[in-house]
Structures are given as C-alpha cells and as structure tokens.
PDB file of C-alpha atoms and ligand atoms in Angstrom:
ATOM      1  CA  MET A   1     -40.682   7.031  82.093  1.00  0.00           C
ATOM      2  CA  SER A   2     -39.582   3.655  80.859  1.00  0.00           C
ATOM      3  CA  ALA A   3     -41.681   0.533  80.392  1.00  0.00           C
ATOM      4  CA  ALA A   4     -39.141  -1.533  82.330  1.00  0.00           C
ATOM      5  CA  THR A   5     -39.561   0.528  85.491  1.00  0.00           C
ATOM      6  CA  THR A   6     -43.351  -0.001  85.603  1.00  0.00           C
ATOM      7  CA  ASP A   7     -43.459  -3.772  85.031  1.00  0.00           C
ATOM      8  CA  HIS A   8     -43.755  -4.581  88.754  1.00  0.00           C
ATOM      9  CA  LEU A   9     -46.438  -1.929  89.392  1.00  0.00           C
ATOM     10  CA  PRO A  10     -50.245  -2.252  89.320  1.00  0.00           C
ATOM     11  CA  ALA A  11     -52.024  -1.644  86.015  1.00  0.00           C
ATOM     12  CA  PRO A  12     -52.607   2.000  85.061  1.00  0.00           C
ATOM     13  CA  THR A  13     -55.743   3.704  86.346  1.00  0.00           C
ATOM     14  CA  ILE A  14     -57.968   5.933  84.208  1.00  0.00           C
ATOM     15  CA  VAL A  15     -58.898   9.176  85.988  1.00  0.00           C
ATOM     16  CA  ASP A  16     -60.933  12.276  85.165  1.00  0.00           C
ATOM     17  CA  LEU A  17     -58.848  15.444  85.320  1.00  0.00           C
ATOM     18  CA  SER A  18     -60.472  18.593  86.675  1.00  0.00           C
ATOM     19  CA  VAL A  19     -59.306  21.962  85.365  1.00  0.00           C
ATOM     20  CA  PRO A  20     -57.073  22.551  88.440  1.00  0.00           C
ATOM     21  CA  ALA A  21     -55.692  19.001  88.187  1.00  0.00           C
ATOM     22  CA  LEU A  22     -54.734  19.404  84.534  1.00  0.00           C
ATOM     23  CA  ARG A  23     -53.286  22.857  85.126  1.00  0.00           C
ATOM     24  CA  ALA A  24     -51.213  21.546  88.025  1.00  0.00           C
ATOM     25  CA  ARG A  25     -49.874  18.677  85.905  1.00  0.00           C
ATOM     26  CA  LEU A  26     -49.594  20.578  82.615  1.00  0.00           C
ATOM     27  CA  PRO A  27     -45.832  20.100  82.127  1.00  0.00           C
ATOM     28  CA  ASP A  28     -46.201  16.331  82.633  1.00  0.00           C
ATOM     29  CA  ALA A  29     -49.249  16.095  80.365  1.00  0.00           C
ATOM     30  CA  LEU A  30     -47.448  18.087  77.682  1.00  0.00           C
ATOM     31  CA  GLY A  31     -44.424  15.828  78.130  1.00  0.00           C
ATOM     32  CA  VAL A  32     -46.608  12.857  77.147  1.00  0.00           C
ATOM     33  CA  TYR A  33     -47.895  14.776  74.130  1.00  0.00           C
ATOM     34  CA  VAL A  34     -44.415  15.748  72.913  1.00  0.00           C
ATOM     35  CA  ALA A  35     -43.049  12.214  73.395  1.00  0.00           C
ATOM     36  CA  ALA A  36     -46.073  10.590  71.700  1.00  0.00           C
ATOM     37  CA  MET A  37     -45.936  12.897  68.698  1.00  0.00           C
ATOM     38  CA  ALA A  38     -42.109  12.890  68.599  1.00  0.00           C
ATOM     39  CA  TYR A  39     -42.158  16.689  68.501  1.00  0.00           C
ATOM     40  CA  PRO A  40     -38.987  18.641  69.204  1.00  0.00           C
ATOM     41  CA  ARG A  41     -38.255  19.584  72.802  1.00  0.00           C
ATOM     42  CA  GLY A  42     -39.634  23.002  73.550  1.00  0.00           C
ATOM     43  CA  THR A  43     -42.951  22.348  71.774  1.00  0.00           C
ATOM     44  CA  GLU A  44     -44.427  22.128  75.278  1.00  0.00           C
ATOM     45  CA  ASN A  45     -43.758  25.812  75.849  1.00  0.00           C
ATOM     46  CA  HIS A  46     -45.834  27.172  73.017  1.00  0.00           C
ATOM     47  CA  ARG A  47     -48.576  24.562  73.527  1.00  0.00           C
ATOM     48  CA  ALA A  48     -49.035  25.335  77.239  1.00  0.00           C
ATOM     49  CA  PRO A  49     -51.028  28.573  76.773  1.00  0.00           C
ATOM     50  CA  MET A  50     -53.296  26.855  74.225  1.00  0.00           C
ATOM     51  CA  TRP A  51     -54.031  23.837  76.451  1.00  0.00           C
ATOM     52  CA  THR A  52     -54.705  26.245  79.327  1.00  0.00           C
ATOM     53  CA  GLU A  53     -57.097  28.360  77.244  1.00  0.00           C
ATOM     54  CA  HIS A  54     -58.903  25.201  76.121  1.00  0.00           C
ATOM     55  CA  THR A  55     -59.770  24.401  79.751  1.00  0.00           C
ATOM     56  CA  THR A  56     -62.053  27.469  79.745  1.00  0.00           C
ATOM     57  CA  ARG A  57     -64.153  26.267  76.803  1.00  0.00           C
ATOM     58  CA  PRO A  58     -67.715  25.028  77.376  1.00  0.00           C
ATOM     59  CA  GLY A  59     -67.970  21.274  77.654  1.00  0.00           C
ATOM     60  CA  TRP A  60     -64.236  20.780  78.300  1.00  0.00           C
ATOM     61  CA  ARG A  61     -63.383  17.357  79.700  1.00  0.00           C
ATOM     62  CA  ALA A  62     -60.025  15.652  80.235  1.00  0.00           C
ATOM     63  CA  VAL A  63     -58.975  12.163  81.237  1.00  0.00           C
ATOM     64  CA  ALA A  64     -55.618  10.555  81.922  1.00  0.00           C
ATOM     65  CA  ALA A  65     -54.049   7.181  82.557  1.00  0.00           C
ATOM     66  CA  VAL A  66     -51.827   7.343  85.609  1.00  0.00           C
ATOM     67  CA  GLN A  67     -49.504   4.875  87.224  1.00  0.00           C
ATOM     68  CA  PRO A  68     -50.532   3.860  90.783  1.00  0.00           C
ATOM     69  CA  ASP A  69     -47.739   3.249  93.256  1.00  0.00           C
ATOM     70  CA  GLU A  70     -46.759  -0.262  94.335  1.00  0.00           C
ATOM     71  CA  TYR A  71     -49.642  -0.313  96.854  1.00  0.00           C
ATOM     72  CA  GLY A  72     -52.197   0.631  94.192  1.00  0.00           C
ATOM     73  CA  ARG A  73     -52.570   4.208  95.465  1.00  0.00           C
ATOM     74  CA  VAL A  74     -52.963   7.164  93.137  1.00  0.00           C
ATOM     75  CA  ASP A  75     -51.868  10.635  94.190  1.00  0.00           C
ATOM     76  CA  LEU A  76     -53.081  12.831  91.339  1.00  0.00           C
ATOM     77  CA  GLY A  77     -50.536  15.480  92.260  1.00  0.00           C
ATOM     78  CA  SER A  78     -47.579  13.223  91.577  1.00  0.00           C
ATOM     79  CA  ALA A  79     -48.573   9.913  89.918  1.00  0.00           C
ATOM     80  CA  PRO A  80     -46.711   9.424  86.615  1.00  0.00           C
ATOM     81  CA  ILE A  81     -48.984  10.339  83.701  1.00  0.00           C
ATOM     82  CA  LEU A  82     -48.883   7.668  80.974  1.00  0.00           C
ATOM     83  CA  ALA A  83     -51.584   9.052  78.688  1.00  0.00           C
ATOM     84  CA  VAL A  84     -53.808  12.099  78.380  1.00  0.00           C
ATOM     85  CA  ALA A  85     -56.837  13.108  76.326  1.00  0.00           C
ATOM     86  CA  TYR A  86     -59.195  16.055  76.256  1.00  0.00           C
ATOM     87  CA  GLY A  87     -61.795  17.812  74.188  1.00  0.00           C
ATOM     88  CA  TYR A  88     -64.704  20.259  74.374  1.00  0.00           C
ATOM     89  CA  ARG A  89     -67.894  21.256  72.670  1.00  0.00           C
ATOM     90  CA  GLY A  90     -67.297  22.668  69.180  1.00  0.00           C
ATOM     91  CA  ALA A  91     -68.533  26.211  68.457  1.00  0.00           C
ATOM     92  CA  PRO A  92     -68.586  28.477  65.390  1.00  0.00           C
ATOM     93  CA  HIS A  93     -66.109  31.075  66.723  1.00  0.00           C
ATOM     94  CA  GLN A  94     -63.394  28.424  67.206  1.00  0.00           C
ATOM     95  CA  TRP A  95     -60.529  28.271  64.688  1.00  0.00           C
ATOM     96  CA  TRP A  96     -60.803  24.491  64.229  1.00  0.00           C
ATOM     97  CA  HIS A  97     -64.544  24.711  63.594  1.00  0.00           C
ATOM     98  CA  GLN A  98     -64.033  27.404  60.956  1.00  0.00           C
ATOM     99  CA  GLN A  99     -61.256  25.435  59.258  1.00  0.00           C
ATOM    100  CA  VAL A 100     -63.372  22.281  59.149  1.00  0.00           C
ATOM    101  CA  HIS A 101     -66.404  24.199  57.914  1.00  0.00           C
ATOM    102  CA  ALA A 102     -64.379  25.654  55.006  1.00  0.00           C
ATOM    103  CA  GLY A 103     -62.767  22.275  54.307  1.00  0.00           C
ATOM    104  CA  MET A 104     -66.114  20.465  54.200  1.00  0.00           C
ATOM    105  CA  ARG A 105     -67.534  23.016  51.776  1.00  0.00           C
ATOM    106  CA  ARG A 106     -64.428  22.803  49.557  1.00  0.00           C
ATOM    107  CA  CYS A 107     -64.660  19.043  49.339  1.00  0.00           C
ATOM    108  CA  GLY A 108     -68.294  19.005  48.329  1.00  0.00           C
ATOM    109  CA  TRP A 109     -70.406  18.967  51.490  1.00  0.00           C
ATOM    110  CA  SER A 110     -73.500  21.146  51.052  1.00  0.00           C
ATOM    111  CA  GLU A 111     -73.953  24.102  53.390  1.00  0.00           C
ATOM    112  CA  PRO A 112     -76.992  22.544  55.151  1.00  0.00           C
ATOM    113  CA  ALA A 113     -75.188  19.218  55.660  1.00  0.00           C
ATOM    114  CA  THR A 114     -72.077  21.022  56.905  1.00  0.00           C
ATOM    115  CA  ARG A 115     -74.068  23.127  59.350  1.00  0.00           C
ATOM    116  CA  ASP A 116     -76.005  20.091  60.477  1.00  0.00           C
ATOM    117  CA  LEU A 117     -72.835  18.173  61.356  1.00  0.00           C
ATOM    118  CA  LEU A 118     -71.130  21.182  62.960  1.00  0.00           C
ATOM    119  CA  THR A 119     -74.120  22.218  65.047  1.00  0.00           C
ATOM    120  CA  ASP A 120     -73.697  19.701  67.826  1.00  0.00           C
ATOM    121  CA  TYR A 121     -70.334  17.948  68.200  1.00  0.00           C
ATOM    122  CA  PHE A 122     -67.597  17.220  70.699  1.00  0.00           C
ATOM    123  CA  GLU A 123     -64.115  18.000  69.401  1.00  0.00           C
ATOM    124  CA  LEU A 124     -61.657  15.335  70.458  1.00  0.00           C
ATOM    125  CA  THR A 125     -58.725  17.725  70.587  1.00  0.00           C
ATOM    126  CA  GLU A 126     -55.871  15.639  71.982  1.00  0.00           C
ATOM    127  CA  LEU A 127     -55.296  11.916  72.635  1.00  0.00           C
ATOM    128  CA  HIS A 128     -51.778  10.757  73.418  1.00  0.00           C
ATOM    129  CA  VAL A 129     -50.184   7.754  75.043  1.00  0.00           C
ATOM    130  CA  HIS A 130     -46.514   7.844  76.056  1.00  0.00           C
ATOM    131  CA  PRO A 131     -44.532   5.636  73.631  1.00  0.00           C
ATOM    132  CA  ALA A 132     -43.482   3.335  76.482  1.00  0.00           C
ATOM    133  CA  ALA A 133     -47.154   2.677  77.319  1.00  0.00           C
ATOM    134  CA  GLN A 134     -48.591   2.364  73.808  1.00  0.00           C
ATOM    135  CA  GLY A 135     -50.095  -0.821  72.418  1.00  0.00           C
ATOM    136  CA  ARG A 136     -51.808  -1.900  75.655  1.00  0.00           C
ATOM    137  CA  GLY A 137     -55.258  -0.493  75.065  1.00  0.00           C
ATOM    138  CA  LEU A 138     -54.825   2.755  77.041  1.00  0.00           C
ATOM    139  CA  GLY A 139     -55.736   4.923  74.047  1.00  0.00           C
ATOM    140  CA  SER A 140     -58.913   2.970  73.598  1.00  0.00           C
ATOM    141  CA  MET A 141     -59.791   3.239  77.296  1.00  0.00           C
ATOM    142  CA  LEU A 142     -59.219   7.009  77.338  1.00  0.00           C
ATOM    143  CA  LEU A 143     -61.324   7.484  74.232  1.00  0.00           C
ATOM    144  CA  THR A 144     -64.201   5.502  75.728  1.00  0.00           C
ATOM    145  CA  ARG A 145     -64.031   7.358  79.052  1.00  0.00           C
ATOM    146  CA  LEU A 146     -63.802  10.785  77.415  1.00  0.00           C
ATOM    147  CA  LEU A 147     -66.845  10.155  75.231  1.00  0.00           C
ATOM    148  CA  GLN A 148     -68.988   8.559  77.933  1.00  0.00           C
ATOM    149  CA  ASP A 149     -72.318  10.330  78.565  1.00  0.00           C
ATOM    150  CA  ARG A 150     -71.526  13.276  76.308  1.00  0.00           C
ATOM    151  CA  PRO A 151     -74.555  15.403  75.446  1.00  0.00           C
ATOM    152  CA  GLU A 152     -73.377  16.056  71.855  1.00  0.00           C
ATOM    153  CA  ARG A 153     -74.731  14.219  68.841  1.00  0.00           C
ATOM    154  CA  SER A 154     -71.327  13.354  67.418  1.00  0.00           C
ATOM    155  CA  VAL A 155     -67.569  13.499  67.909  1.00  0.00           C
ATOM    156  CA  LEU A 156     -65.067  14.913  65.425  1.00  0.00           C
ATOM    157  CA  LEU A 157     -61.265  14.808  65.388  1.00  0.00           C
ATOM    158  CA  SER A 158     -58.351  15.432  63.067  1.00  0.00           C
ATOM    159  CA  THR A 159     -55.375  13.144  62.655  1.00  0.00           C
ATOM    160  CA  PRO A 160     -52.380  13.263  60.297  1.00  0.00           C
ATOM    161  CA  GLU A 161     -52.735  11.261  57.093  1.00  0.00           C
ATOM    162  CA  VAL A 162     -50.435   8.224  57.014  1.00  0.00           C
ATOM    163  CA  ALA A 163     -49.859   5.760  54.178  1.00  0.00           C
ATOM    164  CA  ALA A 164     -52.445   2.973  54.161  1.00  0.00           C
ATOM    165  CA  GLU A 165     -53.848   4.324  57.478  1.00  0.00           C
ATOM    166  CA  ASP A 166     -51.123   2.219  59.041  1.00  0.00           C
ATOM    167  CA  ASN A 167     -50.572   3.543  62.535  1.00  0.00           C
ATOM    168  CA  ARG A 168     -52.140   3.040  65.961  1.00  0.00           C
ATOM    169  CA  ALA A 169     -54.197   6.204  65.803  1.00  0.00           C
ATOM    170  CA  TRP A 170     -55.886   5.169  62.554  1.00  0.00           C
ATOM    171  CA  ARG A 171     -56.436   1.611  63.749  1.00  0.00           C
ATOM    172  CA  LEU A 172     -57.973   2.899  66.978  1.00  0.00           C
ATOM    173  CA  TYR A 173     -60.294   5.340  65.221  1.00  0.00           C
ATOM    174  CA  ARG A 174     -61.429   2.850  62.593  1.00  0.00           C
ATOM    175  CA  ARG A 175     -61.956   0.170  65.231  1.00  0.00           C
ATOM    176  CA  THR A 176     -64.094   2.664  67.165  1.00  0.00           C
ATOM    177  CA  GLY A 177     -66.247   3.362  64.109  1.00  0.00           C
ATOM    178  CA  PHE A 178     -64.938   6.744  62.952  1.00  0.00           C
ATOM    179  CA  SER A 179     -65.543   7.487  59.273  1.00  0.00           C
ATOM    180  CA  ASP A 180     -64.245  10.118  56.860  1.00  0.00           C
ATOM    181  CA  VAL A 181     -65.495  13.700  56.973  1.00  0.00           C
ATOM    182  CA  ILE A 182     -62.607  15.274  55.015  1.00  0.00           C
ATOM    183  CA  ARG A 183     -59.440  13.624  53.706  1.00  0.00           C
ATOM    184  CA  HIS A 184     -56.066  15.178  52.859  1.00  0.00           C
ATOM    185  CA  PHE A 185     -57.032  18.482  54.411  1.00  0.00           C
ATOM    186  CA  VAL A 186     -54.395  21.139  55.019  1.00  0.00           C
ATOM    187  CA  PHE A 187     -55.136  23.400  57.987  1.00  0.00           C
ATOM    188  CA  ALA A 188     -53.995  27.029  57.723  1.00  0.00           C
ATOM    189  CA  GLY A 189     -50.435  27.324  59.013  1.00  0.00           C
ATOM    190  CA  ASP A 190     -49.541  23.607  58.770  1.00  0.00           C
ATOM    191  CA  ASN A 191     -48.591  22.009  55.476  1.00  0.00           C
ATOM    192  CA  ARG A 192     -49.152  18.402  56.580  1.00  0.00           C
ATOM    193  CA  PRO A 193     -52.294  16.703  55.255  1.00  0.00           C
ATOM    194  CA  PHE A 194     -54.846  15.702  57.877  1.00  0.00           C
ATOM    195  CA  ALA A 195     -58.007  13.665  57.893  1.00  0.00           C
ATOM    196  CA  VAL A 196     -61.066  14.869  59.763  1.00  0.00           C
ATOM    197  CA  LEU A 197     -62.979  11.864  61.081  1.00  0.00           C
ATOM    198  CA  GLY A 198     -66.260  11.604  62.919  1.00  0.00           C
ATOM    199  CA  ARG A 199     -68.884   9.329  64.339  1.00  0.00           C
ATOM    200  CA  SER A 200     -72.209   9.635  66.060  1.00  0.00           C
ATOM    201  CA  LEU A 201     -72.568   9.467  69.845  1.00  0.00           C
ATOM    202  CA  PRO A 202     -73.020   7.520  72.013  1.00  0.00           C
ATOM    203  CA  LEU A 203     -70.250   5.090  71.038  1.00  0.00           C
TER     204      LEU A 203
HETATM  205  C1  COA B 301     -52.851   6.673  68.898  1.00  0.00           C
HETATM  206  C2  COA B 301     -52.698   6.288  70.349  1.00  0.00           C
HETATM  207  C3  COA B 301     -53.394   7.336  71.204  1.00  0.00           C
HETATM  208  C4  COA B 301     -53.360   4.924  70.580  1.00  0.00           C
HETATM  209  O1  COA B 301     -53.191   4.521  71.906  1.00  0.00           O
HETATM  210  P1  COA B 301     -52.648   3.045  72.256  1.00  0.00           P
HETATM  211  O2  COA B 301     -52.892   2.806  73.681  1.00  0.00           O
HETATM  212  O3  COA B 301     -51.272   2.917  71.755  1.00  0.00           O
HETATM  213  O4  COA B 301     -53.569   2.210  71.294  1.00  0.00           O
HETATM  214  P2  COA B 301     -54.869   1.254  71.518  1.00  0.00           P
HETATM  215  O5  COA B 301     -55.684   1.644  72.655  1.00  0.00           O
HETATM  216  O6  COA B 301     -55.586   1.251  70.223  1.00  0.00           O
HETATM  217  O7  COA B 301     -54.193  -0.097  71.691  1.00  0.00           O
HETATM  218  C5  COA B 301     -53.184  -0.419  70.773  1.00  0.00           C
HETATM  219  C6  COA B 301     -53.031  -1.875  70.566  1.00  0.00           C
HETATM  220  O8  COA B 301     -53.042  -2.544  71.802  1.00  0.00           O
HETATM  221  C7  COA B 301     -53.757  -3.752  71.644  1.00  0.00           C
HETATM  222  N1  COA B 301     -54.276  -4.077  72.952  1.00  0.00           N
HETATM  223  C8  COA B 301     -53.603  -4.779  73.840  1.00  0.00           C
HETATM  224  N2  COA B 301     -54.301  -4.923  74.952  1.00  0.00           N
HETATM  225  C9  COA B 301     -55.452  -4.269  74.780  1.00  0.00           C
HETATM  226  C10 COA B 301     -56.597  -4.043  75.583  1.00  0.00           C
HETATM  227  N3  COA B 301     -56.705  -4.537  76.819  1.00  0.00           N
HETATM  228  N4  COA B 301     -57.601  -3.294  75.059  1.00  0.00           N
HETATM  229  C11 COA B 301     -57.519  -2.798  73.825  1.00  0.00           C
HETATM  230  N5  COA B 301     -56.441  -2.980  73.034  1.00  0.00           N
HETATM  231  C12 COA B 301     -55.426  -3.721  73.510  1.00  0.00           C
HETATM  232  C13 COA B 301     -54.791  -3.453  70.591  1.00  0.00           C
HETATM  233  O9  COA B 301     -55.101  -4.616  69.858  1.00  0.00           O
HETATM  234  C14 COA B 301     -54.116  -2.434  69.699  1.00  0.00           C
HETATM  235  O10 COA B 301     -53.507  -3.030  68.585  1.00  0.00           O
HETATM  236  P3  COA B 301     -52.951  -2.149  67.348  1.00  0.00           P
HETATM  237  O11 COA B 301     -51.617  -1.615  67.746  1.00  0.00           O
HETATM  238  O12 COA B 301     -52.872  -3.113  66.228  1.00  0.00           O
HETATM  239  O13 COA B 301     -53.941  -1.049  67.097  1.00  0.00           O
HETATM  240  C15 COA B 301     -51.204   6.182  70.774  1.00  0.00           C
HETATM  241  O14 COA B 301     -50.598   5.106  70.081  1.00  0.00           O
HETATM  242  C16 COA B 301     -50.435   7.445  70.541  1.00  0.00           C
HETATM  243  O15 COA B 301     -50.400   8.306  71.408  1.00  0.00           O
HETATM  244  N6  COA B 301     -49.786   7.565  69.373  1.00  0.00           N
HETATM  245  C17 COA B 301     -48.955   8.697  69.050  1.00  0.00           C
HETATM  246  C18 COA B 301     -49.692   9.983  69.075  1.00  0.00           C
HETATM  247  C19 COA B 301     -50.892   9.995  68.190  1.00  0.00           C
HETATM  248  O16 COA B 301     -50.852   9.529  67.054  1.00  0.00           O
HETATM  249  N7  COA B 301     -51.976  10.560  68.720  1.00  0.00           N
HETATM  250  C20 COA B 301     -53.202  10.704  67.998  1.00  0.00           C
HETATM  251  C21 COA B 301     -53.062  11.869  67.118  1.00  0.00           C
HETATM  252  S1  COA B 301     -54.614  12.297  66.474  1.00  0.00           S
END
C-alpha cells in the first residue's frame, strides 16, 4: 500500500472485525503489524497462531480501518486494511497477566493493589497503523472504537520504552489519559524495556 495510491479515494472507514473476518484477513492484518513495527519479514508466520488463539479468549474484540473503493463501498473480504487493533479481557492464567503481576510487585505495588487493578481490565494487545497511513488520527479512532462500551473497569497495555516518550504511540496514549503502571519492564524472553500503561474506563 502506498499513500499516493489512496489520495483520490474516500476517507478510511472504521469497522468491527468478527472472528471469521479477522481470520480470513489474517495475512493482511499481520502485514500491517509487521510494517508498522518494522519487524523482519517472516514475523507474520510465528505471530499468526498467537493472533488466532487470541480470538478464542473471552471478551475478544477487534477493529480495523479499511480503505473503501472509489464509490465508497467496503467489501470486508478484500478492502485494503490500513490499521488494526484488538484486545480481550485479562485473566490470571494468561502469560501477560502473570508477567505484569510479577512486574507490579517487583516495582513496589502491594499485593492488594496489584490484585485490585488486575481483577477487571481489558488488555489492549495490538494497535498498529500502516506507516503510509500514520499521522492522520486512525490510531486514535481505533483506540476509541475498541474501548467503546467495554464492561471492564480499566484498560492496560504495554509499549516499548522510547527516549523522552517521543513517538506516536506514546503521544497517543498520553493524549488519551494513560498513566504509568510499570516503567522499564523486561518481559520474559524479550530484552527490550517496556512500559505498562493504564487508565480507567470509560474513556
Ligand atoms: C502508534 C500508532 C498506532 C498511532 O496511530 P496514528 O494514526 O499514527 O496516530 P494518531 O491517531 O495519534 O494520530 C497521529 C497524529 O495525527 C494527528 N492527526 C491528524 N489528523 C487527526 C485527526 N483527525 N484526529 C486525530 N489526530 C489527527 C494527531 O495530531 C497526531 O499527531 P502526533 O503525530 O503528534 O501524535 C501508529 O503510529 C503506529 O502503528 N505506530 C507503529 C506501531 C506502534 O508503535 N504501535 C503501538 C505499539 S504499542
């Protein structure tokens, strides 16, 4: 996808993705993820089983920004995907939950406060906008749509640490009111430092 080829087309549309819709478009959705994160080609292949398994988790919800055709029509089976986001309800048996629990305790959160926060949250697992479509508010629109009418008390996410919080992800999360839960946290199996951020719901 290139920005130049979409200039004459209608503005992107935000759509909910059902489980079958995401599964059918998984290679395209993962293509957005790999391009947005600048991961090496092939990352899609080992992420596909994980994204598929995530669709089975309670409270799973996904949204996407898609490009309508020149007449403003959207065929979900083929419309170019410009951005994708999903998440689900956090639960104690999940790896991410356990990592965050341990990280919160290590950085000084009490056990009751940790349990209280981790009792009722939506994990914002993935949010990615294709580089050619970034900087036009799509990330913000997907975030708002994904978190609309959620039953959970709060939303949590992790994002890589960057100097001076100077990237679009950090600006988006701060603008949306996310605050620090853990900083400079290293998840098992990944030596990059991450921040875990959260905020109460509704937005
Ligand atoms: C992080 C990411 C999801 C944000 O999505 P985005 O669409 O690029 O970002 P936003 O929705 O915040 O909009 C970006 C900019 O567009 C501007 N903008 C333009 N028109 C806008 C509109 N109508 N509404 C809102 N913002 C608009 C905003 O001011 C914002 O400015 P900024 O760059 O100074 O923050 C996206 O940049 C991305 O995928 N990055 C790489 C992958 C990544 O980091 N993912 C998150 C990992 S946790």
